[in-house]
Short mmCIF file of C-alpha atoms (C1' of nucleotides) in Angstrom, two decimals:
data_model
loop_
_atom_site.label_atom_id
_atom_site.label_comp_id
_atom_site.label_asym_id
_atom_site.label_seq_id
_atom_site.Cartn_x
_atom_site.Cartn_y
_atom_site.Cartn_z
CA UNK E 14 7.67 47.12 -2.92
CA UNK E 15 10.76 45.40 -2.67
CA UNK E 16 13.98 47.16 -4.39
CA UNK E 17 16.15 44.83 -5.22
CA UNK E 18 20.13 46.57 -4.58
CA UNK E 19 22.00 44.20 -6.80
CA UNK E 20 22.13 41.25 -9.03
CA UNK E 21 22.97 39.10 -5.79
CA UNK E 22 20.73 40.50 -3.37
CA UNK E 23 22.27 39.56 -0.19
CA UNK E 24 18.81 38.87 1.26
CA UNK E 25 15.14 39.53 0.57
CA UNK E 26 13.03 39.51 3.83
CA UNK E 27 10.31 36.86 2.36
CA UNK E 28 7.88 36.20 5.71
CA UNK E 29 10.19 32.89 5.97
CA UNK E 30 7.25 30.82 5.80
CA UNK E 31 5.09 29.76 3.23
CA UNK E 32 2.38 31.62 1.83
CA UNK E 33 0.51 32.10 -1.03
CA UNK E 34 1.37 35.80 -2.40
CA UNK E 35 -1.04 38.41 -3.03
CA UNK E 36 -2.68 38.51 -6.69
CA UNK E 37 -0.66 42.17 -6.87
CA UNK E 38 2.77 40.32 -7.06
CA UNK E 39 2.55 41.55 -10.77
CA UNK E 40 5.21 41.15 -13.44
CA UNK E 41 5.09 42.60 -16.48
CA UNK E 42 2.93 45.07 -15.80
CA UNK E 43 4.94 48.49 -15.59
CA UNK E 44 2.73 51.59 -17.10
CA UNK E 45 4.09 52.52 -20.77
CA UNK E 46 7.02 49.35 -20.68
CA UNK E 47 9.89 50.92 -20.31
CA UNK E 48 11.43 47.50 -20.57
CA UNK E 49 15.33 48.27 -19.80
CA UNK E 50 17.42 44.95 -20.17
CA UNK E 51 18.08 45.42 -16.04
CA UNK E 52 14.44 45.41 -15.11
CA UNK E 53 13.27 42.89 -17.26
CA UNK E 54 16.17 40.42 -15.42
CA UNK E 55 15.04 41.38 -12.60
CA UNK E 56 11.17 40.51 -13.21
CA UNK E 57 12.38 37.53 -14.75
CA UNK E 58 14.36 36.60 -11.31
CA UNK E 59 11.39 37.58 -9.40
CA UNK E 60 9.08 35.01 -11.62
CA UNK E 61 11.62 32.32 -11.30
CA UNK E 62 12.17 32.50 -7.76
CA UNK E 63 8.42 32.13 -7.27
CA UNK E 64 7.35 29.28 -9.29
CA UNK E 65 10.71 27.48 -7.55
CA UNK E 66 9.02 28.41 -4.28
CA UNK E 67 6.43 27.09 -5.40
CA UNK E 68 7.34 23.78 -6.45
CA UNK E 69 9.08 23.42 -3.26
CA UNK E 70 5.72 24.16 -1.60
CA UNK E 71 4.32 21.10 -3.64
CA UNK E 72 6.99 18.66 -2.74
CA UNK E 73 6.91 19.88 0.54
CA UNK E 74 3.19 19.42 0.96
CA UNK E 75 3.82 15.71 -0.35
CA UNK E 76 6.02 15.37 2.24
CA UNK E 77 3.79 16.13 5.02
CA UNK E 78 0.84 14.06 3.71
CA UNK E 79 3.40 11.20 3.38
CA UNK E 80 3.78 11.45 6.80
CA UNK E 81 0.64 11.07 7.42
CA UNK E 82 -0.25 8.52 6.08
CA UNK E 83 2.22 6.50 7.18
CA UNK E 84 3.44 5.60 10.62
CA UNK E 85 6.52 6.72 12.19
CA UNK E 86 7.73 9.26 9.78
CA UNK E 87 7.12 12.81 11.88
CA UNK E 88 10.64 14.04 13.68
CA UNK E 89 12.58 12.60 10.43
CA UNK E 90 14.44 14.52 7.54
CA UNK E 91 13.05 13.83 4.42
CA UNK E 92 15.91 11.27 3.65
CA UNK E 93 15.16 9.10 6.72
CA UNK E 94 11.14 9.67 5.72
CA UNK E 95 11.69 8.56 1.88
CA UNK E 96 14.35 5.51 3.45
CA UNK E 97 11.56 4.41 6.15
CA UNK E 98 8.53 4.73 3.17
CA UNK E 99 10.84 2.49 0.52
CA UNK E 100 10.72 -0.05 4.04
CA UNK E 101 7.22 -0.35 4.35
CA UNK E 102 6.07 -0.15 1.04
CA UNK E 103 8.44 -3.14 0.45
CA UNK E 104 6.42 -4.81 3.67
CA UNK E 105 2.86 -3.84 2.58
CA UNK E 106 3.26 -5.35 -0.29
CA UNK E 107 5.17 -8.48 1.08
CA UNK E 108 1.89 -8.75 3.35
CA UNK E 109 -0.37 -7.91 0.44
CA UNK E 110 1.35 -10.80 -1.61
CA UNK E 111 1.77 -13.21 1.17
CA UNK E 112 -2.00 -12.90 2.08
CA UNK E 113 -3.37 -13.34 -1.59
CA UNK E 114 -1.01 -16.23 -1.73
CA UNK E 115 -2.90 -17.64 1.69
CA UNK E 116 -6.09 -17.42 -0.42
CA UNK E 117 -4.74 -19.57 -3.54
CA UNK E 118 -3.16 -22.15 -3.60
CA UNK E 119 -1.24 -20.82 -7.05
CA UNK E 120 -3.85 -20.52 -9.54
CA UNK E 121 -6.88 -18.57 -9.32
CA UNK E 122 -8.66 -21.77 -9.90
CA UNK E 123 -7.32 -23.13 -6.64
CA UNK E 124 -9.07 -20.72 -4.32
CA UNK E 125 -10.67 -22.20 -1.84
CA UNK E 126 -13.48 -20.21 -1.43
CA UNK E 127 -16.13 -20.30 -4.52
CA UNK E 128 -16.14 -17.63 -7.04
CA UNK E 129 -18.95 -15.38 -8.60
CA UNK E 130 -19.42 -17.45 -11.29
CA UNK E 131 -20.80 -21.36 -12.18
CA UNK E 132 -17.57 -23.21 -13.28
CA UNK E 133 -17.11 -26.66 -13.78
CA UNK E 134 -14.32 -28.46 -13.91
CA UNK E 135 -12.65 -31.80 -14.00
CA UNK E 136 -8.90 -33.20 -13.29
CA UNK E 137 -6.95 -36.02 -13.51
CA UNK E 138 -5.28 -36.98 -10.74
CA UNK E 139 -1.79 -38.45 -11.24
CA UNK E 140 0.84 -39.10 -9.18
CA UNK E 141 -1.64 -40.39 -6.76
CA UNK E 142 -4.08 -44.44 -7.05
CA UNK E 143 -4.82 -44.63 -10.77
CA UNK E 144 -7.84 -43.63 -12.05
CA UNK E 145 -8.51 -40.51 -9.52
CA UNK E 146 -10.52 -37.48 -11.05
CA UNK E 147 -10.44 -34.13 -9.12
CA UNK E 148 -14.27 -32.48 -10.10
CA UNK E 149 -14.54 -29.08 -9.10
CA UNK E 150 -18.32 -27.34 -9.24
CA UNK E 151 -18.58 -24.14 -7.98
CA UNK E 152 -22.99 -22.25 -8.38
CA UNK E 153 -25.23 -20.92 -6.18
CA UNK E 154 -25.91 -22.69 -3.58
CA UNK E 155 -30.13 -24.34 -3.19
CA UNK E 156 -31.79 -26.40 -1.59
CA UNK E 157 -31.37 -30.31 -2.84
CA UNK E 158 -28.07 -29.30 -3.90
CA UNK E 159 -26.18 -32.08 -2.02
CA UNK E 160 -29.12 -34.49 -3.42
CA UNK E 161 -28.71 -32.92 -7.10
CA UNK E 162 -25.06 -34.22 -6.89
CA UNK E 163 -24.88 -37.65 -4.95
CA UNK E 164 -27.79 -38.45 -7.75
CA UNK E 165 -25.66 -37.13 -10.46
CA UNK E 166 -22.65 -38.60 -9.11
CA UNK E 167 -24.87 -42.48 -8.92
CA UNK E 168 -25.78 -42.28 -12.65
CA UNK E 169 -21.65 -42.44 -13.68
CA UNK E 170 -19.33 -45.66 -12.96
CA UNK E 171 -17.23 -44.96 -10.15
CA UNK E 172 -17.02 -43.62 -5.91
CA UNK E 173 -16.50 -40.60 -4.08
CA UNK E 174 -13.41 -40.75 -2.20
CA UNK E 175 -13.02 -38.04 -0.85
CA UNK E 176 -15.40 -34.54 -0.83
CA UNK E 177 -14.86 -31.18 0.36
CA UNK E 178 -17.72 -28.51 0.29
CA UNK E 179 -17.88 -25.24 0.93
CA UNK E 180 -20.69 -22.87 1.16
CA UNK E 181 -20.63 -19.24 1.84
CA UNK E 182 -22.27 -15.96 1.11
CA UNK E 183 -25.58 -18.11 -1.52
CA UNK E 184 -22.26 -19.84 -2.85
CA UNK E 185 -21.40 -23.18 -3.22
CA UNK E 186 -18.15 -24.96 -4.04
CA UNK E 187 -17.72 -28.71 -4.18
CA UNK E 188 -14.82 -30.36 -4.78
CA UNK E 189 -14.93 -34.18 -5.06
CA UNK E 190 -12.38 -36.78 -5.69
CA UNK E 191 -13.73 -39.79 -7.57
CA UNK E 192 -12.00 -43.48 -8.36
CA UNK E 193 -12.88 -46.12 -10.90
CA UNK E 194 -14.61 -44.07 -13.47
CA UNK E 195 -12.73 -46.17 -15.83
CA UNK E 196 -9.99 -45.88 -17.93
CA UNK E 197 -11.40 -44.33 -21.33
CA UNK E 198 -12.72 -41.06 -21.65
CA UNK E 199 -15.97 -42.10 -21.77
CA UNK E 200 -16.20 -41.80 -18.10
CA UNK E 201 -15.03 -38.63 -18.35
CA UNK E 202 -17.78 -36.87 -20.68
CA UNK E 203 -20.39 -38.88 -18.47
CA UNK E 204 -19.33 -37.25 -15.25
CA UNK E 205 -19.14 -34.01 -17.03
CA UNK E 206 -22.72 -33.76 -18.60
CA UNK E 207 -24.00 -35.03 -15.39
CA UNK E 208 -22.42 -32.04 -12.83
CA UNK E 209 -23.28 -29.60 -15.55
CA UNK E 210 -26.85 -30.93 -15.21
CA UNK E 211 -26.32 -29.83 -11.43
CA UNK E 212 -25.41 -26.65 -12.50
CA UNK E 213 -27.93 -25.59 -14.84
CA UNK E 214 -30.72 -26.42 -12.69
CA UNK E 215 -32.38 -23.56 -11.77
CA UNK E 216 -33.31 -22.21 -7.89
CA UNK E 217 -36.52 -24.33 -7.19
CA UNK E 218 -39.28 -21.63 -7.60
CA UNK E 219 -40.50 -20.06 -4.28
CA UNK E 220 -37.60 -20.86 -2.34
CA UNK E 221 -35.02 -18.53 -1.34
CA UNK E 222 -31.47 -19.04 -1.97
CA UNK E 223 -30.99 -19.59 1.89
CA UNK E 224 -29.39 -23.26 2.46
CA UNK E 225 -31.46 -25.44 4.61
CA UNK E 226 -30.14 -28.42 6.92
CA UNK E 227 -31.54 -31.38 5.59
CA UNK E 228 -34.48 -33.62 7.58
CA UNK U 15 42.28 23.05 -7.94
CA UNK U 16 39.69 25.46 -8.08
CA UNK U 17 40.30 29.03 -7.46
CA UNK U 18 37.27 30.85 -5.69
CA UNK U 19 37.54 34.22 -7.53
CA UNK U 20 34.98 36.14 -4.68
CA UNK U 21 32.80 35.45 -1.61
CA UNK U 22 30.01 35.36 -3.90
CA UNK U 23 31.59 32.92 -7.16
CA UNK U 24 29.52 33.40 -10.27
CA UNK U 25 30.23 29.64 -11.15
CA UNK U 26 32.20 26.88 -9.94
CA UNK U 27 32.25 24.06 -12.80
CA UNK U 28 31.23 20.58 -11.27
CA UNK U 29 30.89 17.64 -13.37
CA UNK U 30 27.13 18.43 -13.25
CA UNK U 31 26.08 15.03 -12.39
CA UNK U 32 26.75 13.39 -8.63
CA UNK U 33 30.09 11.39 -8.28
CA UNK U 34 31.91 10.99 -5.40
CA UNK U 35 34.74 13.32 -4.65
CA UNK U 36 38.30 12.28 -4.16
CA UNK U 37 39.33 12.37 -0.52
CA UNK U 38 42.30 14.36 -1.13
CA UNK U 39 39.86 17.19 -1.25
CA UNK U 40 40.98 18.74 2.13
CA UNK U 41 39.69 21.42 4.21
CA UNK U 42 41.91 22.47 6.95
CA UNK U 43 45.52 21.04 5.45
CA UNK U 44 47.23 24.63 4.85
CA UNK U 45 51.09 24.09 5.85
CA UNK U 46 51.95 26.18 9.08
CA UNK U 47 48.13 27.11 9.58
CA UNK U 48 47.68 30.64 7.93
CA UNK U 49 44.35 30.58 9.28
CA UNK U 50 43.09 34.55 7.83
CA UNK U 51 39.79 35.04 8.59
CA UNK U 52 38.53 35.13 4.83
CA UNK U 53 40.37 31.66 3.87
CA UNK U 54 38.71 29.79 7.03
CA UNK U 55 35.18 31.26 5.71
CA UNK U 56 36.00 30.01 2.11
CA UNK U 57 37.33 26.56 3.55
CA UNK U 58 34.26 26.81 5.86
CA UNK U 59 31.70 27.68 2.81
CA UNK U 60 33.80 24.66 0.65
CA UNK U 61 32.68 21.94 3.58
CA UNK U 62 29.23 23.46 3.78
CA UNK U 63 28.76 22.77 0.30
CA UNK U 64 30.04 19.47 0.27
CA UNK U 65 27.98 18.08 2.95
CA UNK U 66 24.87 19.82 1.44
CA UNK U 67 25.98 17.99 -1.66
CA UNK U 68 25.82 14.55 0.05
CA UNK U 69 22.61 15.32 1.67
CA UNK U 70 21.11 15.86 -1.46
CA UNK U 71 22.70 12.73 -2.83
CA UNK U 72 21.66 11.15 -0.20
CA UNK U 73 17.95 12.28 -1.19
CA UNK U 74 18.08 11.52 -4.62
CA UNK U 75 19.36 8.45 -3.52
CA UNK U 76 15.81 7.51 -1.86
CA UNK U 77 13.85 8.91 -4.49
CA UNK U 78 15.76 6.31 -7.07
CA UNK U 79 15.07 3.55 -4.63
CA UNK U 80 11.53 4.75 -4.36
CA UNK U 81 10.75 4.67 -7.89
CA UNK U 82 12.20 1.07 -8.36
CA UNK U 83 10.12 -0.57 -5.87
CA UNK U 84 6.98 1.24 -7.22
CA UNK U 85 5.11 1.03 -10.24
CA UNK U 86 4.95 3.68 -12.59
CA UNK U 87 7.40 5.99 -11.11
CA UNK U 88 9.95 6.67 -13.67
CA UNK U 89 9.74 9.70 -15.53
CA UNK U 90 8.16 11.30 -12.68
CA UNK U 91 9.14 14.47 -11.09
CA UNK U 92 9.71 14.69 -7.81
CA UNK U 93 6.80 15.79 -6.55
CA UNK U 94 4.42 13.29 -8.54
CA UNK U 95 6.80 10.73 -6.85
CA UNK U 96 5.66 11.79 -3.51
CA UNK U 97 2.48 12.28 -4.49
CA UNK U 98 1.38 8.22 -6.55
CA UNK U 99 3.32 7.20 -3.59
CA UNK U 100 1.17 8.46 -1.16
CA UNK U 101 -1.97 6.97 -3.49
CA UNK U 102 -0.22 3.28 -4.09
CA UNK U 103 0.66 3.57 -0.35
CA UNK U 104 -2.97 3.79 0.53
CA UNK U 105 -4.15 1.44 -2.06
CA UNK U 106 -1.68 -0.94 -0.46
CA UNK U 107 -2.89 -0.17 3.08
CA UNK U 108 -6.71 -0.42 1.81
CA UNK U 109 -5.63 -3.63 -0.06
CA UNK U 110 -4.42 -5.51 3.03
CA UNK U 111 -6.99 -3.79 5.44
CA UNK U 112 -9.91 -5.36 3.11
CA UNK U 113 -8.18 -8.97 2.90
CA UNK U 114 -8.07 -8.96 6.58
CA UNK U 115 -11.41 -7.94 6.94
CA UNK U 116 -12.41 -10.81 4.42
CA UNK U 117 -11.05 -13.39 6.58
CA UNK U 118 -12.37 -12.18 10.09
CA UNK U 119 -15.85 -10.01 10.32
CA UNK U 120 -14.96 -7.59 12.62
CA UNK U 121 -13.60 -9.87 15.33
CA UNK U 122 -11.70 -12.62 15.68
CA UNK U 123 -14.43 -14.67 16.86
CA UNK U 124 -16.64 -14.55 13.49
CA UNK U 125 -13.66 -15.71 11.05
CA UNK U 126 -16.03 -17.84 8.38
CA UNK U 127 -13.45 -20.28 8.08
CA UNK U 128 -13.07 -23.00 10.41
CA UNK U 129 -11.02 -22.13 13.47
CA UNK U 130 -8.57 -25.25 15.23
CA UNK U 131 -10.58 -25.28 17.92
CA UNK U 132 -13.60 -26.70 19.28
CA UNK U 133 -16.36 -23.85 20.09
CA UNK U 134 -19.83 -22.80 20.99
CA UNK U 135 -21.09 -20.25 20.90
CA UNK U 136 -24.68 -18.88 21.34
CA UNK U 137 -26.42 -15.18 20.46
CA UNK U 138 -29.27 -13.32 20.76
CA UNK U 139 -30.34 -11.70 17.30
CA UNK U 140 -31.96 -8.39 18.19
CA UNK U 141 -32.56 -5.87 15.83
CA UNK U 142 -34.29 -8.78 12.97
CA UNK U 143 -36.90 -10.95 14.06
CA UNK U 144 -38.46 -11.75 18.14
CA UNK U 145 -36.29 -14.31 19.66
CA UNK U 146 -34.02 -15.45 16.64
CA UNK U 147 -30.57 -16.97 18.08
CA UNK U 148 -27.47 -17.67 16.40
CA UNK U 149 -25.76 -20.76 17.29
CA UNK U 150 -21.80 -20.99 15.84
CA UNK U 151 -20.36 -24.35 16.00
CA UNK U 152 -16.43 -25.52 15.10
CA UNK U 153 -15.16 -28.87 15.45
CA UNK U 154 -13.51 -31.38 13.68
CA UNK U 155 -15.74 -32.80 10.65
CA UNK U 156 -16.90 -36.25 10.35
CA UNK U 157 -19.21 -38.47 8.37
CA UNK U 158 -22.50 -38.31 10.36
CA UNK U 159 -22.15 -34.48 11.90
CA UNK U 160 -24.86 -33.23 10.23
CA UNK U 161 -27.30 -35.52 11.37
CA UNK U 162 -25.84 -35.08 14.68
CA UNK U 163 -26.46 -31.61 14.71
CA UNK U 164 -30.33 -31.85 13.03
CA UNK U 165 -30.93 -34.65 15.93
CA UNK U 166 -29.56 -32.10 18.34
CA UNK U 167 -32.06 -29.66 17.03
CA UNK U 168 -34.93 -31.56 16.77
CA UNK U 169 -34.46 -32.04 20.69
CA UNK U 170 -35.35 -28.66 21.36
CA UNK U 171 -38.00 -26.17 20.46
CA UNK U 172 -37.70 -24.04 17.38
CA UNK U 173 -36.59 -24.70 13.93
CA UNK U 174 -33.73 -23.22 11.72
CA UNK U 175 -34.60 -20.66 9.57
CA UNK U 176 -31.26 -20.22 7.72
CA UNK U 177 -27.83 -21.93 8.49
CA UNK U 178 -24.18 -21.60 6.70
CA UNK U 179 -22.03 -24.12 6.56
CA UNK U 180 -18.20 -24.65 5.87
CA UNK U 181 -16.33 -27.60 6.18
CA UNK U 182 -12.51 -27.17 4.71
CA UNK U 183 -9.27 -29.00 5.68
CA UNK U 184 -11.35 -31.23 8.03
CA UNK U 185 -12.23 -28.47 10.19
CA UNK U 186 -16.14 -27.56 10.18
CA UNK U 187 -17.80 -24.50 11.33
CA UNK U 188 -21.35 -24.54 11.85
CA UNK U 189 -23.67 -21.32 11.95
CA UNK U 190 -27.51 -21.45 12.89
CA UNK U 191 -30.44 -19.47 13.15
CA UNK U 192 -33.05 -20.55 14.86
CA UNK U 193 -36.18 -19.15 15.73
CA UNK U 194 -38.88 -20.02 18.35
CA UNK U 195 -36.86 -21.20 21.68
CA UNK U 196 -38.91 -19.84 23.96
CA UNK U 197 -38.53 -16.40 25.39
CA UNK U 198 -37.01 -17.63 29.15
CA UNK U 199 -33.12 -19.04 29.57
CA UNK U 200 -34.62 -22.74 28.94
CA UNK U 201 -34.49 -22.98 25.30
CA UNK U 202 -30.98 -21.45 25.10
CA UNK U 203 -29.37 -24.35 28.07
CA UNK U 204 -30.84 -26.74 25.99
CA UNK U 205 -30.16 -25.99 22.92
CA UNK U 206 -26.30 -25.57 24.08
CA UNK U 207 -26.28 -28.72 25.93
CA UNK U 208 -27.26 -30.34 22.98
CA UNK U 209 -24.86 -29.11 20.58
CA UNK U 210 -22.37 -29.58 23.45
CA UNK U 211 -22.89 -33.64 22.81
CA UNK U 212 -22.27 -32.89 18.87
CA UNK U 213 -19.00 -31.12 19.86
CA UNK U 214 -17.54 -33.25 22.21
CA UNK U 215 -19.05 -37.01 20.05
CA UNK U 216 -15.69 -38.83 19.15
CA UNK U 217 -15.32 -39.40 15.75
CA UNK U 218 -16.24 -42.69 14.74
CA UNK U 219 -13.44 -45.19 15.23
CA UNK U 220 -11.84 -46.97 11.73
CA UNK U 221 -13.56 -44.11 9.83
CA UNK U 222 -10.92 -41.40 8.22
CA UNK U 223 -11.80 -37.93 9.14
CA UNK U 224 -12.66 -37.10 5.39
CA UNK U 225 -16.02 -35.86 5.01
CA UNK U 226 -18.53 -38.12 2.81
CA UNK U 227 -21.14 -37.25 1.08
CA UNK U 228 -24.88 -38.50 2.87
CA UNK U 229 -25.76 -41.52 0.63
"C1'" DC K 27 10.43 33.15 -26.58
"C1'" DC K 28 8.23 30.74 -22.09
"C1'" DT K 29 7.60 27.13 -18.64
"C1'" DT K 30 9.30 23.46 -15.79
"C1'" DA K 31 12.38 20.64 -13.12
"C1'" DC K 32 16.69 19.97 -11.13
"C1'" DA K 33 21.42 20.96 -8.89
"C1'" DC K 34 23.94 24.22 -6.73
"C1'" DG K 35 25.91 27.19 -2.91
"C1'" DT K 36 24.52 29.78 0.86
"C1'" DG K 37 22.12 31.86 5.21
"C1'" DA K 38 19.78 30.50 9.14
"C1'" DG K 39 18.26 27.61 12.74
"C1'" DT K 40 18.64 23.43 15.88
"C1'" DC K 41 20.87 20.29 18.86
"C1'" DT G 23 31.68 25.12 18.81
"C1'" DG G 24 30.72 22.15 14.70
"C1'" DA G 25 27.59 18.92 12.35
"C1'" DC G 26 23.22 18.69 10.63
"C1'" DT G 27 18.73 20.00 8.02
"C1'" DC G 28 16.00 23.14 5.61
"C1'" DA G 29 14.50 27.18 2.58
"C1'" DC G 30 16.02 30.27 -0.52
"C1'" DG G 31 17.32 32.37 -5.09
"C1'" DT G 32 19.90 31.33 -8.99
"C1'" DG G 33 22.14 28.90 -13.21
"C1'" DT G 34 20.98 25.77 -16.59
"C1'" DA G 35 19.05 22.55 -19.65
"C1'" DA G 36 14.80 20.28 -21.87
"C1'" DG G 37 10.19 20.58 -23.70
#
DNA sequence: CCTTACACGTGAGTC
DNA sequence: TGACTCACGTGTAAG
């Protein structure tokens, strides 16, 4: 047991290092609680001291997984290690940011890889010839999918002008750029019920999802 | 001025909060240089202090920074600071590790996306099915390239039993499985030779390099 | 009351 | 020798 000579004890020979103490390390606990107003201060000094040594022990534990898991940070005082941490968290998420923005080109809608889910859409295209409608079909891809949609695309007024296609993982995204459907909306709605014909079609029965060249 | 009553002062009254302290707080500026051994400790304690004092402003500092640039960090102690860091750091981290990965399986060479070069490439399968080879094929799209590539393949022996396509900015990459080659070197030379003729075909002169859908 | 978190000054060690 | 970083125990205020 430790006797403690003053109110500032000049020092108390702690093992230096951490450690968790011993259950014993009991406060309160003196036989019939004699309770004098000196020994309870000191108890409650004793307590307080701990627990602070303890949450140093957290913050200090923090530290060291910190600088684990990032690069660079071992040999530095905690001021340099929380300095170089602000750094690359600003540049992980600079990266993160710049790489989601390489997948989109703004909207979600614009990514060019084809989503989880069947979506149609359609756009006009201004600023551009009159008369230019962005169509964008995104469904699993099938067999007589490409056939599906030059027929669809035959039944409306109008040409493709331009198509882009990707499929990847079973997916399928089309994008197709198409002039002269006319200038009423009529053309519109006819396009529309036609790709969402394309759509809906189910997966030919017996036939895997693979994609096959055509003959 | 503050009078240091004892080498051990019960309290010296700060402002409490940080603030920066006027430089005509001086350490060594006694006229004539008195220099007893008790005032040089207590001018020596005084400049301890004060540079333990900008160290831990210093700190805090950081930790401020820290909880700006990060989510959900206010009203955190220290230690949970460290602590969501060290999870948002890793989520970060896992974040950009799994968008790489996205883009590029494993190695450079099997990016799905299109790369700016012409390639060829062909590889054994083993581990799935007796003698199935994957054939990966970039170049530049054009209107008539997959023909090219199902004449190329009806040269040789074997048939494709699953092929991925993705054609995107006017770059198209090309992957095939076939099955049946043969088991000697043969089938492979010929199957790259002919895919070799696909690569290196010009694109056909007065067409644009936008891809068109087969009619 | 009790617990918790922080700022403080100080002793000790390192370069 | 300083100039520094850290751990320590304590005072103090908030919940």
């Amino acid at each position: 047991m430790l006797s403690i000579p003053s109110y500032y004890p000049k020092q108390i020979s702690f093992p230096k290092g951490q450690g968790v103490f011993p259950v014993n390390t009991i406060y309160s606990k003196s036989f019939f609680k004699p309770k004098s107003k000196a020994e309870t201060k000191v108890i409650a000094a004793k307590k307080h001291s701990d627990s602070e040594r303890r949450r140093r022990v957290r913050i200090n534990g923090q530290y060291a997984t910190l600088r684990t898991v990032l690069p660079n940070l071992i040999k530095m005082d905690k001021a340099s290690v929380l300095a170089e941490t602000v750094r690359q968290v600003r540049e992980l998420k600079k990266a993160v940011a710049e790489v989601e923005a390489a997948c989109r080109h703004g909207d979600s809608d614009e990514c060019v890889l084809p989503g989880g889910v069947d979506k149609l859409s359609l756009e006009q295209c201004d600023g551009e010839q009159e008369g230019l409608v962005k169509a964008t079909l995104s469904c699993d891809d099938r067999p007589g999918l490409i056939l599906d949609i030059t027929r669809a695309l035959s039944s409306v007024k109008g040409r493709v002008v331009r198509a882009e296609m990707v499929i990847v993982g079973g997916r399928s995204k089309n994008v197709l750029w198409i002039q002269g459907l006319g200038d009423g909306k009529e053309g519109m709605v006819a396009l529309r019920r036609a790709l969402k014909v394309v759509i809906d079609r189910p997966i030919f029965a017996g036939l895997s999802k693979r994609f096959y060249l055509p003959q």
